[in-house]
Tab-separated table of C-alpha atoms in Angstrom:
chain	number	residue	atom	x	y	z
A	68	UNK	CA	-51.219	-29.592	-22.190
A	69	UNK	CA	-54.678	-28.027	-23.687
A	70	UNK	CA	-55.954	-28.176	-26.674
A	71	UNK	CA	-55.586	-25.447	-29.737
A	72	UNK	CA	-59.397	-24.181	-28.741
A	73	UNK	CA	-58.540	-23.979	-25.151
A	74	UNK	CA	-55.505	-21.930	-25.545
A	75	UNK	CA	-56.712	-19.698	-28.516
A	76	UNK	CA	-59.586	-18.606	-26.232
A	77	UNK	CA	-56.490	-17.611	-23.773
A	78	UNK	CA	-54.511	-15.676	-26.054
A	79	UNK	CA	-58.255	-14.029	-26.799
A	80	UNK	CA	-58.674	-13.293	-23.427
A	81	UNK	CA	-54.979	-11.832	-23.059
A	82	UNK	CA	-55.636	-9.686	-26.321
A	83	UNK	CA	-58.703	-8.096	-24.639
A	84	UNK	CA	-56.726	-7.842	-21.274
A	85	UNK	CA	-54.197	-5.693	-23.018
A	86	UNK	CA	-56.486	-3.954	-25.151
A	87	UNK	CA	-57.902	-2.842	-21.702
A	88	UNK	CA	-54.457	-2.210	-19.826
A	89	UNK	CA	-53.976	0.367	-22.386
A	90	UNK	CA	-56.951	2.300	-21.844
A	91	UNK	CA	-56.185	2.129	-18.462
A	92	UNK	CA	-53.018	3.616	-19.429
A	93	UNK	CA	-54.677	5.871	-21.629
A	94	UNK	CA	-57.212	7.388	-19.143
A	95	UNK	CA	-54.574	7.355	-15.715
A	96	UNK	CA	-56.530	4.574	-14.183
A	97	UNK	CA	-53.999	3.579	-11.842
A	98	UNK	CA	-53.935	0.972	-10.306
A	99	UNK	CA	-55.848	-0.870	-12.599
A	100	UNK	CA	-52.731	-0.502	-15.276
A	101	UNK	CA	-51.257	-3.162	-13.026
A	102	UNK	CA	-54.080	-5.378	-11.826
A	103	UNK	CA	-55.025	-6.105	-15.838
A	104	UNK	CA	-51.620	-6.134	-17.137
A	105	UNK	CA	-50.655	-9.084	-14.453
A	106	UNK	CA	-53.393	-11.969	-15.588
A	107	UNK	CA	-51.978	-10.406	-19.433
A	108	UNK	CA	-48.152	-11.820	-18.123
A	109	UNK	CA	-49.312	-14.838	-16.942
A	110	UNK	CA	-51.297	-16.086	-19.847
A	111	UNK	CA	-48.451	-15.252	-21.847
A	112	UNK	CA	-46.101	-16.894	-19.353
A	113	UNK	CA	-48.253	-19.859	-19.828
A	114	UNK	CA	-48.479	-20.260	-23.514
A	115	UNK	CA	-44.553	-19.410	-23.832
A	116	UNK	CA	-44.291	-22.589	-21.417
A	117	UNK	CA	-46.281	-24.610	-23.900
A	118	UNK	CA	-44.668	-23.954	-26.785
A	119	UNK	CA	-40.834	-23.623	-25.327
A	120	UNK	CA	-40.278	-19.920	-26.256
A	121	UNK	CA	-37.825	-18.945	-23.960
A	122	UNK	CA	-37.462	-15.537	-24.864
A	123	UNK	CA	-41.446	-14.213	-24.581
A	124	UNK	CA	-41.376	-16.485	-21.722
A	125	UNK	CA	-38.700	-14.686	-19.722
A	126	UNK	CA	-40.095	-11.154	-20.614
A	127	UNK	CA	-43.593	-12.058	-19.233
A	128	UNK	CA	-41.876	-13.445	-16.035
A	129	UNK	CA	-40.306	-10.012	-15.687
A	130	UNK	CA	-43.240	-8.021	-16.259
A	131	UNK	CA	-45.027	-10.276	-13.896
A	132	UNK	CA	-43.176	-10.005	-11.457
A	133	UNK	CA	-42.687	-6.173	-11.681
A	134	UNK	CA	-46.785	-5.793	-11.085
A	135	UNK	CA	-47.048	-7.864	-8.554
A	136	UNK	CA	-44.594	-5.808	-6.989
A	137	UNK	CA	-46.072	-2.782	-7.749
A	138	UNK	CA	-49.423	-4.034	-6.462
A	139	UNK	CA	-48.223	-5.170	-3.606
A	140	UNK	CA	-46.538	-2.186	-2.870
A	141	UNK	CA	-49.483	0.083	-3.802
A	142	UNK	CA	-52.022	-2.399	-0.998
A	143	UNK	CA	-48.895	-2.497	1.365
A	144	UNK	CA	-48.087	1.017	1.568
């Protein structure tokens, strides 16, 4: 477990990490949609885990696993 500070500076961090994988969107800056939108997931996969909600928690593990896929793919091929 961490403490309230400790995770609100996560979900913080995740805010600005999505704010930023939109404007990555936004402006075509592939691949970067992916590499910022992963650390996003698991921050969110992690806070889920804390606070048991299944549902957000599944999503994120989706998405997650989606771009590392795609980011593997993109350095693989």
């Amino acid at each position: 477990m961490i403490s309230e500070t400790a995770e609100k500076y996560l979900k913080q961090f995740a805010l600005l990490l999505g704010m930023l994988s939109a404007l990555a969107v936004i402006f075509d800056w592939y691949p970067y949609t992916m590499l910022i939108s992963l650390p996003f997931c698991l921050i969110w996969i992690y806070c889920a885990w804390l606070h048991t909600e299944p549902q957000l928690k599944w999503i994120n593990i989706i998405f997650a696993l989606l771009y590392a896929y795609g980011i593997v793919r993109y350095y693989w091929f």
